[in-house]
PDB file of C-alpha atoms in Angstrom:
ATOM      1  CA  MET A 250       0.027   0.000  -0.029  1.00  0.00           C
ATOM      2  CA  SER A 251       1.289   3.354  -0.859  1.00  0.00           C
ATOM      3  CA  ASP A 252       1.843   6.084   1.848  1.00  0.00           C
ATOM      4  CA  GLN A 253      -0.196   8.693  -0.067  1.00  0.00           C
ATOM      5  CA  ILE A 254      -3.911   8.460   0.292  1.00  0.00           C
ATOM      6  CA  THR A 255      -5.418   9.142  -3.145  1.00  0.00           C
ATOM      7  CA  HIS A 256      -8.860   7.612  -2.870  1.00  0.00           C
ATOM      8  CA  VAL A 257     -11.482   7.787   0.077  1.00  0.00           C
ATOM      9  CA  LEU A 258     -14.883   6.626   0.877  1.00  0.00           C
ATOM     10  CA  VAL A 259     -17.447   8.543   2.293  1.00  0.00           C
ATOM     11  CA  PRO A 260     -20.123   5.895   3.371  1.00  0.00           C
ATOM     12  CA  GLY A 261     -23.635   6.087   4.664  1.00  0.00           C
ATOM     13  CA  THR A 262     -27.231   5.304   4.129  1.00  0.00           C
ATOM     14  CA  PHE A 263     -28.135   8.717   2.765  1.00  0.00           C
ATOM     15  CA  ASP A 264     -31.753   8.373   3.331  1.00  0.00           C
ATOM     16  CA  PRO A 265     -31.915  11.204   2.132  1.00  0.00           C
ATOM     17  CA  ILE A 266     -28.600  12.794   1.219  1.00  0.00           C
ATOM     18  CA  THR A 267     -28.409  16.277   3.036  1.00  0.00           C
ATOM     19  CA  TYR A 268     -26.406  19.500   2.650  1.00  0.00           C
ATOM     20  CA  GLY A 269     -24.623  18.189   5.583  1.00  0.00           C
ATOM     21  CA  HIS A 270     -23.494  15.033   3.608  1.00  0.00           C
ATOM     22  CA  LEU A 271     -22.609  17.317   0.724  1.00  0.00           C
ATOM     23  CA  ASP A 272     -20.207  19.316   3.179  1.00  0.00           C
ATOM     24  CA  VAL A 273     -18.534  16.216   4.269  1.00  0.00           C
ATOM     25  CA  VAL A 274     -18.089  15.078   0.664  1.00  0.00           C
ATOM     26  CA  ARG A 275     -16.652  18.519  -0.387  1.00  0.00           C
ATOM     27  CA  ARG A 276     -14.203  18.514   2.399  1.00  0.00           C
ATOM     28  CA  ALA A 277     -13.092  14.953   1.690  1.00  0.00           C
ATOM     29  CA  ARG A 278     -12.528  16.022  -1.921  1.00  0.00           C
ATOM     30  CA  ARG A 279     -10.402  18.906  -0.738  1.00  0.00           C
ATOM     31  CA  ILE A 280      -7.871  16.456   0.980  1.00  0.00           C
ATOM     32  CA  CYS A 281      -8.053  13.726  -1.536  1.00  0.00           C
ATOM     33  CA  PRO A 282      -8.327  13.583  -5.313  1.00  0.00           C
ATOM     34  CA  HIS A 283     -10.838  10.751  -5.551  1.00  0.00           C
ATOM     35  CA  VAL A 284     -13.895  10.279  -3.361  1.00  0.00           C
ATOM     36  CA  THR A 285     -16.367   7.563  -3.535  1.00  0.00           C
ATOM     37  CA  VAL A 286     -19.752   8.165  -1.955  1.00  0.00           C
ATOM     38  CA  ALA A 287     -20.497   4.598  -0.773  1.00  0.00           C
ATOM     39  CA  VAL A 288     -24.346   4.304  -0.339  1.00  0.00           C
ATOM     40  CA  ALA A 289     -24.991   1.401   1.940  1.00  0.00           C
ATOM     41  CA  GLU A 290     -28.092  -0.894   1.390  1.00  0.00           C
ATOM     42  CA  SER A 291     -28.915  -0.893   5.191  1.00  0.00           C
ATOM     43  CA  LEU A 292     -31.838  -3.383   4.933  1.00  0.00           C
ATOM     44  CA  GLY A 293     -32.592  -3.067   8.689  1.00  0.00           C
ATOM     45  CA  LYS A 294     -31.829   0.569   9.490  1.00  0.00           C
ATOM     46  CA  ASN A 295     -33.460   1.451  12.724  1.00  0.00           C
ATOM     47  CA  GLY A 296     -35.435  -1.605  12.319  1.00  0.00           C
ATOM     48  CA  VAL A 297     -37.709  -0.097   9.808  1.00  0.00           C
ATOM     49  CA  GLY A 298     -35.779  -0.089   6.638  1.00  0.00           C
ATOM     50  CA  THR A 299     -35.170   2.900   4.506  1.00  0.00           C
ATOM     51  CA  THR A 300     -37.602   5.572   3.168  1.00  0.00           C
ATOM     52  CA  PHE A 301     -36.041   5.249  -0.311  1.00  0.00           C
ATOM     53  CA  SER A 302     -34.740   2.260  -2.042  1.00  0.00           C
ATOM     54  CA  LEU A 303     -30.984   1.753  -2.599  1.00  0.00           C
ATOM     55  CA  GLU A 304     -31.312   2.741  -6.360  1.00  0.00           C
ATOM     56  CA  GLU A 305     -33.321   6.004  -5.504  1.00  0.00           C
ATOM     57  CA  ARG A 306     -30.789   6.904  -2.950  1.00  0.00           C
ATOM     58  CA  VAL A 307     -27.955   6.483  -5.418  1.00  0.00           C
ATOM     59  CA  ALA A 308     -29.658   8.366  -8.193  1.00  0.00           C
ATOM     60  CA  LEU A 309     -30.398  11.339  -5.620  1.00  0.00           C
ATOM     61  CA  ALA A 310     -26.837  11.225  -4.416  1.00  0.00           C
ATOM     62  CA  ARG A 311     -25.399  11.269  -8.007  1.00  0.00           C
ATOM     63  CA  GLU A 312     -27.765  14.056  -8.955  1.00  0.00           C
ATOM     64  CA  ALA A 313     -26.872  16.051  -5.712  1.00  0.00           C
ATOM     65  CA  LEU A 314     -23.174  15.513  -6.418  1.00  0.00           C
ATOM     66  CA  LYS A 315     -23.112  15.853 -10.167  1.00  0.00           C
ATOM     67  CA  ASP A 316     -21.019  19.228  -9.983  1.00  0.00           C
ATOM     68  CA  ILE A 317     -18.115  17.973  -7.855  1.00  0.00           C
ATOM     69  CA  ASP A 318     -15.248  16.794  -9.864  1.00  0.00           C
ATOM     70  CA  GLY A 319     -13.613  13.583  -8.625  1.00  0.00           C
ATOM     71  CA  VAL A 320     -16.619  12.042  -7.003  1.00  0.00           C
ATOM     72  CA  ASP A 321     -18.230   8.867  -7.773  1.00  0.00           C
ATOM     73  CA  VAL A 322     -21.372   7.443  -6.242  1.00  0.00           C
ATOM     74  CA  LEU A 323     -21.689   3.685  -5.753  1.00  0.00           C
ATOM     75  CA  PRO A 324     -23.951   1.350  -4.064  1.00  0.00           C
ATOM     76  CA  PHE A 325     -22.759  -1.402  -1.741  1.00  0.00           C
ATOM     77  CA  THR A 326     -23.761  -4.287   0.419  1.00  0.00           C
ATOM     78  CA  GLY A 327     -21.683  -6.209   3.102  1.00  0.00           C
ATOM     79  CA  LEU A 328     -18.755  -5.037   4.783  1.00  0.00           C
ATOM     80  CA  LEU A 329     -17.273  -1.554   4.284  1.00  0.00           C
ATOM     81  CA  VAL A 330     -13.753  -2.857   4.410  1.00  0.00           C
ATOM     82  CA  ASP A 331     -14.515  -5.256   1.641  1.00  0.00           C
ATOM     83  CA  PHE A 332     -16.012  -2.585  -0.601  1.00  0.00           C
ATOM     84  CA  ALA A 333     -13.130  -0.328   0.151  1.00  0.00           C
ATOM     85  CA  ALA A 334     -10.659  -3.066  -1.062  1.00  0.00           C
ATOM     86  CA  GLN A 335     -13.060  -3.851  -3.951  1.00  0.00           C
ATOM     87  CA  VAL A 336     -12.763  -0.018  -5.195  1.00  0.00           C
ATOM     88  CA  GLY A 337      -9.056   0.592  -4.089  1.00  0.00           C
ATOM     89  CA  ALA A 338      -9.937   3.180  -1.399  1.00  0.00           C
ATOM     90  CA  GLN A 339      -7.305   3.652   1.319  1.00  0.00           C
ATOM     91  CA  ALA A 340      -9.405   5.485   3.986  1.00  0.00           C
ATOM     92  CA  VAL A 341     -12.869   6.245   5.189  1.00  0.00           C
ATOM     93  CA  VAL A 342     -14.072   9.842   5.779  1.00  0.00           C
ATOM     94  CA  LYS A 343     -16.816  10.436   8.334  1.00  0.00           C
ATOM     95  CA  GLY A 344     -18.424  13.570   9.473  1.00  0.00           C
ATOM     96  CA  LEU A 345     -18.965  14.250  13.267  1.00  0.00           C
ATOM     97  CA  ARG A 346     -21.501  16.473  14.585  1.00  0.00           C
ATOM     98  CA  ALA A 347     -21.794  15.691  18.264  1.00  0.00           C
ATOM     99  CA  MET A 348     -20.092  13.405  20.839  1.00  0.00           C
ATOM    100  CA  THR A 349     -22.707  10.649  20.211  1.00  0.00           C
ATOM    101  CA  ASP A 350     -21.574  10.602  16.506  1.00  0.00           C
ATOM    102  CA  PHE A 351     -17.923  10.325  17.809  1.00  0.00           C
ATOM    103  CA  GLU A 352     -18.760   7.377  20.068  1.00  0.00           C
ATOM    104  CA  TYR A 353     -20.480   5.375  17.320  1.00  0.00           C
ATOM    105  CA  GLU A 354     -17.917   6.285  14.862  1.00  0.00           C
ATOM    106  CA  LEU A 355     -15.027   5.498  16.907  1.00  0.00           C
ATOM    107  CA  GLN A 356     -16.550   1.957  17.526  1.00  0.00           C
ATOM    108  CA  GLN A 357     -16.872   1.467  13.842  1.00  0.00           C
ATOM    109  CA  ALA A 358     -13.342   2.574  13.183  1.00  0.00           C
ATOM    110  CA  ASP A 359     -11.995   0.359  15.799  1.00  0.00           C
ATOM    111  CA  LEU A 360     -14.012  -2.682  14.144  1.00  0.00           C
ATOM    112  CA  ASN A 361     -12.699  -1.793  10.748  1.00  0.00           C
ATOM    113  CA  TYR A 362      -9.241  -1.633  11.934  1.00  0.00           C
ATOM    114  CA  ARG A 363      -9.701  -5.119  13.213  1.00  0.00           C
ATOM    115  CA  LEU A 364     -10.873  -6.181   9.867  1.00  0.00           C
ATOM    116  CA  ASP A 365      -8.206  -4.174   7.931  1.00  0.00           C
ATOM    117  CA  ALA A 366      -5.465  -2.305   9.508  1.00  0.00           C
ATOM    118  CA  ASP A 367      -4.424  -0.562   6.271  1.00  0.00           C
ATOM    119  CA  LEU A 368      -7.778   1.067   5.836  1.00  0.00           C
ATOM    120  CA  GLU A 369      -7.523   4.559   7.639  1.00  0.00           C
ATOM    121  CA  SER A 370     -10.416   6.440   9.220  1.00  0.00           C
ATOM    122  CA  ILE A 371     -10.381  10.217   8.876  1.00  0.00           C
ATOM    123  CA  PHE A 372     -12.889  12.260  10.798  1.00  0.00           C
ATOM    124  CA  VAL A 373     -14.101  15.751  10.009  1.00  0.00           C
ATOM    125  CA  MET A 374     -16.163  17.924  12.249  1.00  0.00           C
ATOM    126  CA  SER A 375     -19.501  19.218  10.942  1.00  0.00           C
ATOM    127  CA  SER A 376     -19.685  22.679   9.840  1.00  0.00           C
ATOM    128  CA  PRO A 377     -21.661  24.585  12.456  1.00  0.00           C
ATOM    129  CA  GLU A 378     -24.447  25.336  10.024  1.00  0.00           C
ATOM    130  CA  TYR A 379     -24.954  21.590   9.652  1.00  0.00           C
ATOM    131  CA  GLY A 380     -24.312  20.494  13.123  1.00  0.00           C
ATOM    132  CA  TYR A 381     -28.091  19.778  13.990  1.00  0.00           C
ATOM    133  CA  LEU A 382     -28.848  18.175  10.539  1.00  0.00           C
ATOM    134  CA  SER A 383     -29.487  14.567  10.075  1.00  0.00           C
ATOM    135  CA  SER A 384     -31.505  12.611   7.460  1.00  0.00           C
ATOM    136  CA  SER A 385     -33.832  11.237  10.081  1.00  0.00           C
ATOM    137  CA  VAL A 386     -34.773  14.787  11.219  1.00  0.00           C
ATOM    138  CA  VAL A 387     -35.304  15.788   7.380  1.00  0.00           C
ATOM    139  CA  ARG A 388     -37.514  12.627   7.051  1.00  0.00           C
ATOM    140  CA  GLN A 389     -39.660  13.459  10.026  1.00  0.00           C
ATOM    141  CA  ILE A 390     -40.208  17.104   9.021  1.00  0.00           C
ATOM    142  CA  ALA A 391     -41.005  16.137   5.377  1.00  0.00           C
ATOM    143  CA  SER A 392     -43.521  13.448   6.680  1.00  0.00           C
ATOM    144  CA  PHE A 393     -45.470  16.109   8.409  1.00  0.00           C
ATOM    145  CA  GLY A 394     -45.565  18.447   5.326  1.00  0.00           C
ATOM    146  CA  GLY A 395     -42.705  20.668   6.410  1.00  0.00           C
ATOM    147  CA  ASP A 396     -40.526  22.653   4.368  1.00  0.00           C
ATOM    148  CA  VAL A 397     -36.987  20.903   4.090  1.00  0.00           C
ATOM    149  CA  SER A 398     -35.615  23.032   1.230  1.00  0.00           C
ATOM    150  CA  ASP A 399     -33.081  24.599   3.309  1.00  0.00           C
ATOM    151  CA  PHE A 400     -31.750  21.064   4.360  1.00  0.00           C
ATOM    152  CA  VAL A 401     -31.512  19.124   1.121  1.00  0.00           C
ATOM    153  CA  PRO A 402     -30.662  19.623  -2.491  1.00  0.00           C
ATOM    154  CA  PRO A 403     -33.679  20.456  -4.842  1.00  0.00           C
ATOM    155  CA  CYS A 404     -33.727  16.928  -6.258  1.00  0.00           C
ATOM    156  CA  VAL A 405     -34.201  15.411  -2.610  1.00  0.00           C
ATOM    157  CA  ASP A 406     -36.621  18.076  -1.614  1.00  0.00           C
ATOM    158  CA  ALA A 407     -38.879  17.175  -4.865  1.00  0.00           C
ATOM    159  CA  ALA A 408     -38.399  13.449  -4.073  1.00  0.00           C
ATOM    160  CA  LEU A 409     -39.504  13.882  -0.483  1.00  0.00           C
ATOM    161  CA  ARG A 410     -42.522  15.992  -1.333  1.00  0.00           C
ATOM    162  CA  ALA A 411     -43.467  13.136  -3.903  1.00  0.00           C
ATOM    163  CA  ARG A 412     -43.015  10.553  -1.281  1.00  0.00           C
ATOM    164  CA  PHE A 413     -44.925  12.198   1.607  1.00  0.00           C
ATOM    165  CA  SER A 414     -47.663  13.917  -0.499  1.00  0.00           C
TER     166      SER A 414
END
């Protein structure tokens, strides 16, 4: 493995992708020339499944990220470390909003290290304007007919309005 990191993953369920996610992807792209947004299947997320199918979440992420060079969006199932090896990524970038994010992400990083010690974990702090933002909050607001246009790209806003109308 090279000492230089040239390809990172930004993994998540992205149900749906938010401006907070886009911020993390842009920041990952600033530190690395090739970023793959890895959209997880997550069949059992929170015990209820996802609002959007894997194909829908990939399509929404691709549309939301289309203007950022050096970024690919791919679906994945299974272990993140296996997917990283498959696509040749040397690191995982995760955004942190609060201490609860840190505790969870540290556990995941520790497990990933046990499975592949060569896969680095890189954490970026959330920009203050997105510290409160999560996909679950966006889904909840949208499900009650609230305006989420300040939180998500236009393609996601339209998809949420269609889903919850």
